[in-house]
Coordinates of C-alpha atoms in Angstrom, one line a residue:
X13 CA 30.7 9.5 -11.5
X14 CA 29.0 7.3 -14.1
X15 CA 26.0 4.5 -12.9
X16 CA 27.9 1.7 -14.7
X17 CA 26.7 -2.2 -14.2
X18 CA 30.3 -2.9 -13.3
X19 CA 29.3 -0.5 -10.3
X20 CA 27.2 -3.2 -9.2
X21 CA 29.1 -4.7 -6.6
X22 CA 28.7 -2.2 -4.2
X23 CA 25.9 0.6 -5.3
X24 CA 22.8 -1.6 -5.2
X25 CA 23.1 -3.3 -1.7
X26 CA 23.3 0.2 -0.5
X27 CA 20.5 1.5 -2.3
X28 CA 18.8 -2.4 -1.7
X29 CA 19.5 -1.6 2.1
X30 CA 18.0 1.8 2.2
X31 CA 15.2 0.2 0.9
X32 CA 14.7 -2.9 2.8
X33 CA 14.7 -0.4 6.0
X34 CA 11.9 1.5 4.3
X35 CA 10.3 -1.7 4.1
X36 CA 10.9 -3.0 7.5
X37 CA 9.1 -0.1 9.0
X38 CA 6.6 0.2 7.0
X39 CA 6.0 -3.9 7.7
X40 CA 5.7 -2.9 11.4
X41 CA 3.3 0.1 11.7
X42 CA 0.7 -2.6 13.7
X43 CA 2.5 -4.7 15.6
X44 CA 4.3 -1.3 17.4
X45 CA 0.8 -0.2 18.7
X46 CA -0.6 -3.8 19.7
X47 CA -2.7 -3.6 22.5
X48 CA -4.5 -6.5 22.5
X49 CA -6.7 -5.5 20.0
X50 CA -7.3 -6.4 16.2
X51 CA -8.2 -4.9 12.6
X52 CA -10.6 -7.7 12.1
X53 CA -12.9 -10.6 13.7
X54 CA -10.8 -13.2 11.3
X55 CA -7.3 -12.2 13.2
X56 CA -9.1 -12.1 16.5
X57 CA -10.2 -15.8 16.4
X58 CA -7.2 -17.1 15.2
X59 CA -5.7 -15.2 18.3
X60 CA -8.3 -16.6 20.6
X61 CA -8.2 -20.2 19.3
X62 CA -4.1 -20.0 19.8
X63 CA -5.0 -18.7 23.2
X64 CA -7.1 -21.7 24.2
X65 CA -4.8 -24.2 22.5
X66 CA -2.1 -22.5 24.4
X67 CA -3.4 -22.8 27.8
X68 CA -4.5 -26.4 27.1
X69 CA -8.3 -25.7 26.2
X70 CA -11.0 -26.7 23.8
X71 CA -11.1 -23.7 20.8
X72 CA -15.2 -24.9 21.3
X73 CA -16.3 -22.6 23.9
X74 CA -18.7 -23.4 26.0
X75 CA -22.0 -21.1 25.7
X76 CA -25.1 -21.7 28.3
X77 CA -27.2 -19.3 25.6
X78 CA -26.3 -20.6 22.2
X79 CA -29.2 -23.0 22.3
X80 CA -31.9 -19.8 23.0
X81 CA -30.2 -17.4 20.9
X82 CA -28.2 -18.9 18.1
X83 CA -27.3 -15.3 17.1
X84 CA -24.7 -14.6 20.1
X85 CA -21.4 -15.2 19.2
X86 CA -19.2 -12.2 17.1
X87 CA -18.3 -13.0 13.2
X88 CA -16.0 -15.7 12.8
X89 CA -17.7 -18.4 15.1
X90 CA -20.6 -20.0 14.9
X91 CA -23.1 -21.7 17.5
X92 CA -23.3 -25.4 17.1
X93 CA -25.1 -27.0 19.7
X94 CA -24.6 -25.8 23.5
X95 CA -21.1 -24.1 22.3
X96 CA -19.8 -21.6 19.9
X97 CA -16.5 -23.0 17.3
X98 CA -14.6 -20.9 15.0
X99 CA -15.4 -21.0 10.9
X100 CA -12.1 -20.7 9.7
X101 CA -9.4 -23.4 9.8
X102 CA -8.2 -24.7 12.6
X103 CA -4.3 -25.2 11.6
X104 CA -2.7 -21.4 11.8
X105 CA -4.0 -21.6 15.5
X106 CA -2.1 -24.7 15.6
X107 CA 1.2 -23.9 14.6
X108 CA 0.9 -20.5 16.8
X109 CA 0.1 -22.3 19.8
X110 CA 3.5 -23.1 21.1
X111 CA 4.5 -20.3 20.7
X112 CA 1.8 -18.3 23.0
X113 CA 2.3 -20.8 25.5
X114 CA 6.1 -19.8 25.8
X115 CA 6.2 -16.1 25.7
X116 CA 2.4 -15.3 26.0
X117 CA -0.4 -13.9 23.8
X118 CA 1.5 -10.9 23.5
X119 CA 4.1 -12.4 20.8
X120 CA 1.5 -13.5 18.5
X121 CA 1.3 -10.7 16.2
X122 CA 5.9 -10.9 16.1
X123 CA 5.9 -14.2 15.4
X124 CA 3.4 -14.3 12.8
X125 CA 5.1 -11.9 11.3
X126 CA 8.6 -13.2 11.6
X127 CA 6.8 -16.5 10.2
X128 CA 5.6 -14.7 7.2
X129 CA 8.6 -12.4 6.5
X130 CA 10.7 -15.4 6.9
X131 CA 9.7 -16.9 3.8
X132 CA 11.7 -14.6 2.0
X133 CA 14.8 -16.6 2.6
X134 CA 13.7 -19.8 0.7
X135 CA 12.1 -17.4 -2.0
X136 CA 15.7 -15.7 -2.9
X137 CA 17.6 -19.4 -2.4
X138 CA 14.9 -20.7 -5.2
X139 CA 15.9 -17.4 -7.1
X140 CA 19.0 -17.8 -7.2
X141 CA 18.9 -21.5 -8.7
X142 CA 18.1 -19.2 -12.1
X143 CA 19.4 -15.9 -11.6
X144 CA 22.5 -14.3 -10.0
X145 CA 22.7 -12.4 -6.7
X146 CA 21.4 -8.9 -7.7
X147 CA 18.9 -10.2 -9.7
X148 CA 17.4 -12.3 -6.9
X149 CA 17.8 -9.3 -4.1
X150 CA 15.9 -7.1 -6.3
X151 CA 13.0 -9.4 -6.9
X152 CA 12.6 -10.2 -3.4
X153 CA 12.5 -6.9 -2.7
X154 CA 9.9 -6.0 -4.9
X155 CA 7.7 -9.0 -4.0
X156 CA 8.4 -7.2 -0.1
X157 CA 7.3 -4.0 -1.8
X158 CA 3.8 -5.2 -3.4
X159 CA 0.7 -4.0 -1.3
X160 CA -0.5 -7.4 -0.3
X161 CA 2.5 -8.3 1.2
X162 CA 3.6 -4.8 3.3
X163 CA -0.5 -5.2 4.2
X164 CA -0.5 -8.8 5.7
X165 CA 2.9 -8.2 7.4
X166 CA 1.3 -6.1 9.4
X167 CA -1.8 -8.5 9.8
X168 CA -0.1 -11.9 9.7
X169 CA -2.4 -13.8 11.8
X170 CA -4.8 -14.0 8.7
X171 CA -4.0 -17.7 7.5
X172 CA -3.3 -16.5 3.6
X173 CA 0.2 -15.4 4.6
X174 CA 1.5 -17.9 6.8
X175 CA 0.2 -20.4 3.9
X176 CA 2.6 -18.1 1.4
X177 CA 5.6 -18.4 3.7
X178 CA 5.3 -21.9 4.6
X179 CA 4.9 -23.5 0.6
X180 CA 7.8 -21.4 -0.4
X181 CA 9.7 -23.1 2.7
X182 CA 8.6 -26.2 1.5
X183 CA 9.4 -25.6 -2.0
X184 CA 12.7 -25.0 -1.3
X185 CA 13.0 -28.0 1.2
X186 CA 12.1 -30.0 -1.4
X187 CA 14.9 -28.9 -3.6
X188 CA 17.4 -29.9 -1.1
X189 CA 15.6 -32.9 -0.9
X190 CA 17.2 -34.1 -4.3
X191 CA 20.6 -33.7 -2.9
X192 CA 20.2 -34.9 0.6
X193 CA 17.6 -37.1 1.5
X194 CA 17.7 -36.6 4.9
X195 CA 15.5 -33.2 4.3
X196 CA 12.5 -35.2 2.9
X197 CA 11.2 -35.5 6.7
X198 CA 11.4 -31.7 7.0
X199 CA 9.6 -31.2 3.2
X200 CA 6.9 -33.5 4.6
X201 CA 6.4 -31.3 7.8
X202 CA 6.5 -28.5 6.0
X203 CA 3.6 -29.5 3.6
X204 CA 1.8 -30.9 6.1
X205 CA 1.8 -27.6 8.0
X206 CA 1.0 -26.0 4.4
X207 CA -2.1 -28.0 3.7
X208 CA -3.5 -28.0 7.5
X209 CA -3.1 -23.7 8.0
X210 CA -6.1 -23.1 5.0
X211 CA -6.5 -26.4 2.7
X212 CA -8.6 -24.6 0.5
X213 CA -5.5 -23.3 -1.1
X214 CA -3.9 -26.5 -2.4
X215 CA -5.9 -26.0 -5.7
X216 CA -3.4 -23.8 -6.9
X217 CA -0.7 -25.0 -4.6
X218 CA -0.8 -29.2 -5.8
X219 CA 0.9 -28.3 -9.2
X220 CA 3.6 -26.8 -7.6
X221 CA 4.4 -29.8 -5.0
X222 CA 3.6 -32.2 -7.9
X223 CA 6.2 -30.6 -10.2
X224 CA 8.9 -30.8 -7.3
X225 CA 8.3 -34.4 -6.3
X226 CA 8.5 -35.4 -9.9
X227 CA 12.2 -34.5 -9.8
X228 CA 12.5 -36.7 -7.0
X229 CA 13.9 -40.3 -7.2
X230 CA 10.7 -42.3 -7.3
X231 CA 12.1 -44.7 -4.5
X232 CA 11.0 -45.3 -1.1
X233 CA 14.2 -43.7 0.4
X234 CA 12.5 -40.9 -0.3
X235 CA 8.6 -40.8 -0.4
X236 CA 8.7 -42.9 3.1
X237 CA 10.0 -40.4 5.3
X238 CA 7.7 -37.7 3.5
X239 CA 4.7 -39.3 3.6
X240 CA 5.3 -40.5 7.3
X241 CA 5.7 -36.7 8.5
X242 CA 3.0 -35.3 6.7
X243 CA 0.8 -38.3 8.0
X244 CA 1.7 -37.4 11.3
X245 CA 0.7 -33.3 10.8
X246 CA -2.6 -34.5 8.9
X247 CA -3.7 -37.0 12.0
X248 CA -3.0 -34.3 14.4
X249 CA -5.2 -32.1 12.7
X250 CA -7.8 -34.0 12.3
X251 CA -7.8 -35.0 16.0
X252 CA -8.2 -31.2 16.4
X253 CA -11.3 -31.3 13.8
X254 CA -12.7 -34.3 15.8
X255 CA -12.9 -32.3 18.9
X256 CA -14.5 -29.4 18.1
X257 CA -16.3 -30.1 15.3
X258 CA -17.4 -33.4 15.8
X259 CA -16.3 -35.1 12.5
X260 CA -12.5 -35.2 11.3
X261 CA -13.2 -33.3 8.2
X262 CA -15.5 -30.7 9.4
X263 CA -15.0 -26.6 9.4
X264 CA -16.3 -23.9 10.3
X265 CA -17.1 -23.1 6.9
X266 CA -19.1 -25.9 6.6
X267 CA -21.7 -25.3 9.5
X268 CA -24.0 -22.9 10.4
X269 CA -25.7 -21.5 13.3
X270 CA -28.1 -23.7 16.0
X271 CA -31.6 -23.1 14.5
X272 CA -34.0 -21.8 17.2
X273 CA -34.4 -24.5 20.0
X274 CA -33.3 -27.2 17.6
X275 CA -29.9 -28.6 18.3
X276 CA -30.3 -31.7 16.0
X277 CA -30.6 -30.1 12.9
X278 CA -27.3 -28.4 13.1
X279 CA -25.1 -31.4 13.9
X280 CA -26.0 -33.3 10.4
X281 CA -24.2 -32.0 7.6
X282 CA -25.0 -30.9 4.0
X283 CA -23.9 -33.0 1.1
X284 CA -20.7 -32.0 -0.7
X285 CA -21.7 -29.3 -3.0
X286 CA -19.6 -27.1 -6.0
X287 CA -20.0 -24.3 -3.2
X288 CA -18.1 -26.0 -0.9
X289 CA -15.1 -26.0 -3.5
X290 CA -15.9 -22.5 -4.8
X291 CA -17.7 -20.6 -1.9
X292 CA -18.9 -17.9 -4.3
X293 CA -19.3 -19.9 -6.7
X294 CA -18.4 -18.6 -10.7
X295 CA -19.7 -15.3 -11.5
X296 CA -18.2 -13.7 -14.7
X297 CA -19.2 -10.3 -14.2
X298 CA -17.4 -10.2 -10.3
X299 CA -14.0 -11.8 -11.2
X300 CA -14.3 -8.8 -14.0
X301 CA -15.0 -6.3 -11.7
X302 CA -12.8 -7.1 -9.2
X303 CA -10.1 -7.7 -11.7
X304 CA -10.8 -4.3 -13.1
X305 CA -11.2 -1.9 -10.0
X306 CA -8.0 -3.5 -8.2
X307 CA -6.1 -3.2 -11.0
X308 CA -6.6 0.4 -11.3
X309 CA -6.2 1.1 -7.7
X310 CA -3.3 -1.0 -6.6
X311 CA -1.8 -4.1 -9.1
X312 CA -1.4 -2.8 -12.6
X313 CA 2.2 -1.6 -12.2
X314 CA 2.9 -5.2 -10.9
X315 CA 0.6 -6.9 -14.1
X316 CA 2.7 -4.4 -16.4
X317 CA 5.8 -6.2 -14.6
X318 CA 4.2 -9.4 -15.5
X319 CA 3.2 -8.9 -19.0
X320 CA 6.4 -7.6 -19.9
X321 CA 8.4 -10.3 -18.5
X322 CA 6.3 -13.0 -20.5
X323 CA 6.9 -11.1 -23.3
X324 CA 10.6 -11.1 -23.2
X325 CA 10.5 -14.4 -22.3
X326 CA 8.7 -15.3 -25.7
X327 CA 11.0 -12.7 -27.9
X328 CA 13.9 -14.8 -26.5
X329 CA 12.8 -18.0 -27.8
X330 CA 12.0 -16.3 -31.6
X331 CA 15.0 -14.4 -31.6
X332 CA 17.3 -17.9 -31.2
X333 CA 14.5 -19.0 -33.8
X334 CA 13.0 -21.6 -31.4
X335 CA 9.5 -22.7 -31.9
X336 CA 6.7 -21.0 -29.3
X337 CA 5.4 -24.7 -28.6
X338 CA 8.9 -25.6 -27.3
X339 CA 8.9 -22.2 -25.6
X340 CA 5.8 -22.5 -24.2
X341 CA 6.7 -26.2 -22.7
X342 CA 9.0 -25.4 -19.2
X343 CA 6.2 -26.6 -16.3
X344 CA 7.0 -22.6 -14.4
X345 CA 5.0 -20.8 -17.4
X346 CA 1.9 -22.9 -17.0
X347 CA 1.7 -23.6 -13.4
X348 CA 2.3 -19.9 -13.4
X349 CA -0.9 -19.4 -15.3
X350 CA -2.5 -21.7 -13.7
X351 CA -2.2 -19.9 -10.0
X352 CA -3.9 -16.9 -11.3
X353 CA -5.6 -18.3 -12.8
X354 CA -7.4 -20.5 -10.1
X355 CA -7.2 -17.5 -7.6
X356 CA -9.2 -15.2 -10.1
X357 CA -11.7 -17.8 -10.9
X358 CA -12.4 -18.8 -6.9
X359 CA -11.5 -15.4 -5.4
X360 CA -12.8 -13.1 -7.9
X361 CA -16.4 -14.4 -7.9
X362 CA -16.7 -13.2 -4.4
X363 CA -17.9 -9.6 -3.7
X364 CA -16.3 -8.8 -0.4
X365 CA -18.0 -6.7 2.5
X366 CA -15.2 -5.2 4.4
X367 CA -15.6 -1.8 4.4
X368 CA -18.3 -0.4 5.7
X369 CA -19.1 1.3 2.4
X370 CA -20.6 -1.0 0.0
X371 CA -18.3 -1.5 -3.0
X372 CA -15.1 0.3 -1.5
X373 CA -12.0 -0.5 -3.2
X374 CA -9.6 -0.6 -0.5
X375 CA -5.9 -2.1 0.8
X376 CA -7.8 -4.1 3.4
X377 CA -10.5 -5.6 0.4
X378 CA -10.3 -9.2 1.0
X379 CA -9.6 -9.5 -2.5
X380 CA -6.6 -8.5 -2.4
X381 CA -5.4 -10.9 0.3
X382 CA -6.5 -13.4 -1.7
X383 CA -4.2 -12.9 -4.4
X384 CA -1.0 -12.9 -2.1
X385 CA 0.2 -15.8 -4.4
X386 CA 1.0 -13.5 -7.2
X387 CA 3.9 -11.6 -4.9
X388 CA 6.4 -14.2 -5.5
X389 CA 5.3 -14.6 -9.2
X390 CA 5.8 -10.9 -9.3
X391 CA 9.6 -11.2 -7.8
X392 CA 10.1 -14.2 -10.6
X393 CA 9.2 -11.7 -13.5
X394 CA 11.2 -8.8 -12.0
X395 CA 14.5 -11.0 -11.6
X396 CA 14.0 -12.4 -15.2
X397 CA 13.8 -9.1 -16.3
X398 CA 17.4 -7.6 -14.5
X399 CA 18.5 -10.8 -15.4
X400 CA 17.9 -10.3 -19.3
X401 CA 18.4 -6.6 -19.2
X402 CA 21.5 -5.5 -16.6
X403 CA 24.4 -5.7 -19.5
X404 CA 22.3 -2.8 -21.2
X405 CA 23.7 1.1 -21.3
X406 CA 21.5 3.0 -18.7
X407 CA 20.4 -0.1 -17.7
X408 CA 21.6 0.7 -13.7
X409 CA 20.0 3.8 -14.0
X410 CA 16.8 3.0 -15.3
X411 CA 16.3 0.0 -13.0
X412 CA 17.3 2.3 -9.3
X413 CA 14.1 4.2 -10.7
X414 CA 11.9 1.3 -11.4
X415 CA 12.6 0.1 -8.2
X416 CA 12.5 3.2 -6.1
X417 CA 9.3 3.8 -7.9
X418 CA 7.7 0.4 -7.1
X419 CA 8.8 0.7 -3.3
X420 CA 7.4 3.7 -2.9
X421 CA 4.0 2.6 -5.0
X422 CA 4.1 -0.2 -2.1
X423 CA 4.3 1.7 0.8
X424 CA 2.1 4.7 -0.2
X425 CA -0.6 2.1 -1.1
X426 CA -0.4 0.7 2.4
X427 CA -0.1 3.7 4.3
X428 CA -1.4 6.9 3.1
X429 CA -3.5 5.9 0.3
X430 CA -7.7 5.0 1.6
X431 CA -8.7 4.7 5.6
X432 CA -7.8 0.6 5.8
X433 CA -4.2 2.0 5.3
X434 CA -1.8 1.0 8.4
X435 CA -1.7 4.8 10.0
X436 CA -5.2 4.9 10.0
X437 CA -5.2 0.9 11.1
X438 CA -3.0 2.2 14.2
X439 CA -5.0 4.9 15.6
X440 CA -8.0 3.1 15.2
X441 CA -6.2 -0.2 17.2
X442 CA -5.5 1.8 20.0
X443 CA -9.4 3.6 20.0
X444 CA -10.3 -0.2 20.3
X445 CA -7.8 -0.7 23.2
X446 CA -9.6 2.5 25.1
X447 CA -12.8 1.4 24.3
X448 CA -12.2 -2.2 25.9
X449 CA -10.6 -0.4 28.7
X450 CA -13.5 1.9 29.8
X451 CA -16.2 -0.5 28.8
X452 CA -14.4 -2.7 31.4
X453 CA -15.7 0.0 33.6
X454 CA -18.6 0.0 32.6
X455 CA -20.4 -3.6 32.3
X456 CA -19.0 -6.8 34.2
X457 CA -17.1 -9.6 32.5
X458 CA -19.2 -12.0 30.6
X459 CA -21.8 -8.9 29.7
X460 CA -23.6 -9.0 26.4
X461 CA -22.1 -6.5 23.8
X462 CA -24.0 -5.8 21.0
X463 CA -22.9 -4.0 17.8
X464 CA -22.8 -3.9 13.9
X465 CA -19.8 -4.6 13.5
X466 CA -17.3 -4.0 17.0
X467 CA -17.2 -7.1 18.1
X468 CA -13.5 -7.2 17.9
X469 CA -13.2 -4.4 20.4
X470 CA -15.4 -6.3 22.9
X471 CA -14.5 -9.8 22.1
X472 CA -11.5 -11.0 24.6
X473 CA -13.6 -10.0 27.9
X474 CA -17.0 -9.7 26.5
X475 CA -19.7 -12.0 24.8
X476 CA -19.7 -10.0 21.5
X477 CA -22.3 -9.8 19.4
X478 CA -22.0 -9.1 15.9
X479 CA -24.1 -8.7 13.2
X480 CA -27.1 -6.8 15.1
X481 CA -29.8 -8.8 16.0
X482 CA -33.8 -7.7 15.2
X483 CA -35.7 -5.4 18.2
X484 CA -37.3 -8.5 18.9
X485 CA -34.4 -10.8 19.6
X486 CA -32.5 -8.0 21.7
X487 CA -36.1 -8.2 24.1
X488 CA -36.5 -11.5 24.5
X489 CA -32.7 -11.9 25.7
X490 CA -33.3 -8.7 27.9
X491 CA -36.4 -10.1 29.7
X492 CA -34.8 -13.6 30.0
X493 CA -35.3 -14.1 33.3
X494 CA -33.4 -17.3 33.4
X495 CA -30.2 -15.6 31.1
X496 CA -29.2 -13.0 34.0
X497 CA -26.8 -11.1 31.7
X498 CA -26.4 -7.4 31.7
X499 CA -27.0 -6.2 27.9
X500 CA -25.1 -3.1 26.3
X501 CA -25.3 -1.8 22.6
X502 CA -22.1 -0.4 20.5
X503 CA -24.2 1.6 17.9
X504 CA -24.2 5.3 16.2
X505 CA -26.6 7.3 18.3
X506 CA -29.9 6.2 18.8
X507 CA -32.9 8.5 16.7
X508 CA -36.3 9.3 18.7
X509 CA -37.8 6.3 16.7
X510 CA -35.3 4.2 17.9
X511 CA -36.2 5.3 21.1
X512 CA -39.7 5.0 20.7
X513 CA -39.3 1.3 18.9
X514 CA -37.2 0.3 22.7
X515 CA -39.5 1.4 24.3
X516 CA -42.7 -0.8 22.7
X517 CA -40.9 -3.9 23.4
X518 CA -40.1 -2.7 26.9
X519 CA -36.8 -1.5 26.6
X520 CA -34.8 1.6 28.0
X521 CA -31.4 2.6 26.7
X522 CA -29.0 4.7 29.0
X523 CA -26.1 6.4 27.3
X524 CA -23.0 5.3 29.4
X525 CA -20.2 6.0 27.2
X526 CA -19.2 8.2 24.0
X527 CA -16.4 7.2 21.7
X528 CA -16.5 9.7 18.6
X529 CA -19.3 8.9 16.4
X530 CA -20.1 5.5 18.5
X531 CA -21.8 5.1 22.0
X532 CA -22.3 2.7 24.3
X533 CA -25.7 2.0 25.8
X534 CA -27.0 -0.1 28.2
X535 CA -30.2 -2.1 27.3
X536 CA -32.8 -2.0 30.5
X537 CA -36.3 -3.5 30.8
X538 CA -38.6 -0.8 31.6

């Protein structure tokens, strides 16, 4: 039996099934083995800020020692003043809230991913505005299949894709939006909850809106609803702001640490700076080398995908002998360019510290998640492509293998491919888990955790510390008579002139737990 496009009907959404099961699982390796525990500081204080929401608390938590010792609180937060707040955004905490508070903390990581997975829907509805059915399965599926997106399905509490999901919700709900007005009040929520989750991202997401309001009936029937809905989402956030931050349209991001026994300075704020719109700022040589090494490693099937699509694009227009200014004048192509081209510029200037090898290009690279916008580009390009090409001879035969291929790129990159795949991921969430677990055992609630870079395994029941503090520092807090907390470092063993060093500011260490290359010691005064 032939592979025939006429064949269509019923060979691909087997094949398309087969594969979307591949996908599921692959999209689930870490919420199966949550314990409590997290990859990373940034998930665990979105988890503990939707916690505290939950249970009607402040997400500023209280801390009698941040004045004396600025340095105790894990990454993530930040002392600021006689409490400790969380740097990133407050919104993703927001939405997840409700949530926690029905079902408990233990539904965060399903529902973020059901949130994030869920904008898949709108994406093949926009689809299939252009293209037909097949065409918009298959380039759903491959967005599904691109690294970034099996990754951060797995870790959806980061912000980046719960921002993805919701703007392609909203730019669907505005599409319906031209047909029905009654849907404007649900596009307004829905960008609303867009901009609140990580604003930061509207510079690339703004053209998109602004295209899809243009289409709209410039009449308040419309725009009153909207704007109404979205007011209501921004005032609630910045209530939030107000509260723990002190000023409406502070973050985390924005503040630093309590200077040593000086509260005042860390309540005024800097001026508005370019570093405050590009945190990296603009470094030439970074975006190059982050395009370059991550392209190697992990996108340059999908920039092929990309490339070849604009080119076939272009050959259309010269082939029916239209002009390439007329070509190159639909809105899609340049807001298209436009997204990567913003996330390169702000995003590729940084150079990210993730791994604990200096330079590693890895799954987990920040980077990476960074540039979940392209996914859905990379679905347009792929659809366009079946779309153009699926009337050719071979063409079923060729595509099954493209796709197969690109699947199976996807999940090998996220799995099997460097240590911040999601097997290793697993096995070293549930380490965490046993490592809370006997350090439970070991030091009282509220104890003093120290480590380099573990403060996600101590953080829910602990005070984690994280980056290590100098000698000194870890001295004064142990002879703090007035403090009264028992002190334990997380660190590789201790050498004789680490020893020695204790000692000379008055310190003992006892060994009081072994976890593979990691121990647990508990800081004395001699």
């Amino acid at each position: 039996m032939s592979l025939k496009p006429s064949s269509w009907p019923s060979l691909p959404w087997i094949g398309i099934g087969f594969l979307v099961a591949c996908l599921c699982i692959t999209s689930l390796v870490l919420p199966f083995a949550f314990r409590g525990k997290y990859a990373s500081p940034d998930e665990t204080a979105v988890a503990l800020v939707a916690e505290r929401l939950a249970s009607r608390q402040s997400p500023r938590v209280e801390e009698s020692l941040a004045v004396a010792y600025p340095w105790l609180h894990p990454r993530s937060w930040v002392s600021q003043g006689t409490a400790l707040v969380p740097v990133g955004f407050l919104g993703w905490p927001l939405v997840l809230s409700p949530w926690v508070a029905l079902f408990g903390r233990s539904v965060l990581p399903w529902m973020a991913w059901v949130w994030f997975l869920s904008g898949l829907y709108p994406f093949y509805r926009l689809l299939r505005q252009r293209f037909s059915c097949h065409s918009a399965a298959v380039g759903v599926l491959i967005m599904a299949a691109t690294p970034m997106v099996l990754l951060y399905a797995n870790r959806a509490l980061f912000p980046n894709p719960a921002i993805l999901s919701a703007f392609l919700w909203s730019l669907w709900v505005l599409d319906l939006t031209k047909r029905q007005v009654r849907y404007s009040f649900l596009a307004g929520i829905l960008m609303g909850v867009t901009a609140i989750i990580r604003p930061i991202e509207l510079i690339w997401i703004l053209p998109w809106w602004i295209w899809k309001l243009s289409e709209l009936p410039r009449t308040k029937r419309y725009f009153l609803p909207f704007c109404l809905t979205a007011l209501g989402v921004f005032i609630l956030f910045f209530a939030l702001n107000q509260s723990v931050y002190g000023h409406w349209w502070r973050v985390g991001y924005w503040i630093g640490d309590n200077l040593p026994l000086n509260t005042k300075m860390v309540l005024s704020d800097s001026p508005i700076t370019i570093k405050r719109i590009f945190p990296f700022g603009i470094h030439p040589r970074a975006i190059w080398w982050n395009l370059q090494s991550f392209t190697q490693a992990f996108l340059w099937p999908f920039w092929l995908l990309l490339g070849t699509a604009l080119a076939s694009y272009l050959s259309t227009f010269k082939r029916n002998r239209v002009s390439y200014k007329q070509a190159l004048s639909t809105p899609l192509l340049w807001i298209s360019a436009w997204t990567v081209f913003s996330l390169l510029i702000v995003y590729g200037s940084g150079v990210y510290q993730d791994h604990v090898r200096p330079g590693a290009v890895t799954v987990g690279n920040s980077f990476l998640r960074y540039l979940l916008p392209l996914a859905p580009l990379i679905g347009v390009a792929v659809a366009y492509l079946f779309e153009a090409y699926r009337g050719r001879k071979e063409f079923a035969w060729l595509a099954s293998l493209l796709v197969i291929s690109l699947c199976g790129f996807g999940i090998y990159a996220v799995t099997l491919k460097d240590d911040e795949g999601v097997v290793a991921t697993r096995t070293e969430l549930i380490r965490y888990a046993d490592i809370h677990e006997q350090a439970l055992a070991l030091f009282p609630k509220g104890s003093v955790i120290i480590s380099d870079r573990s403060d996600k395994v101590f953080s829910s029941s602990f005070r984690a510390v994280s980056p290590r503090p100098s000698l000194e520092e870890i001295a004064r807090l142990v002879h703090d008579s007035e403090a009264q907390v028992d002190v334990g470092i997380f660190a590789r063993p201790f050498s004789q002139r680490e020893r020695d060093d204790l000692r000379g500011l008055g310190l003992e260490v006892l060994e009081v737990g072994a976890f593979g290359r990691e121990r647990l010691y508990r800081v004395l005064p001699r």
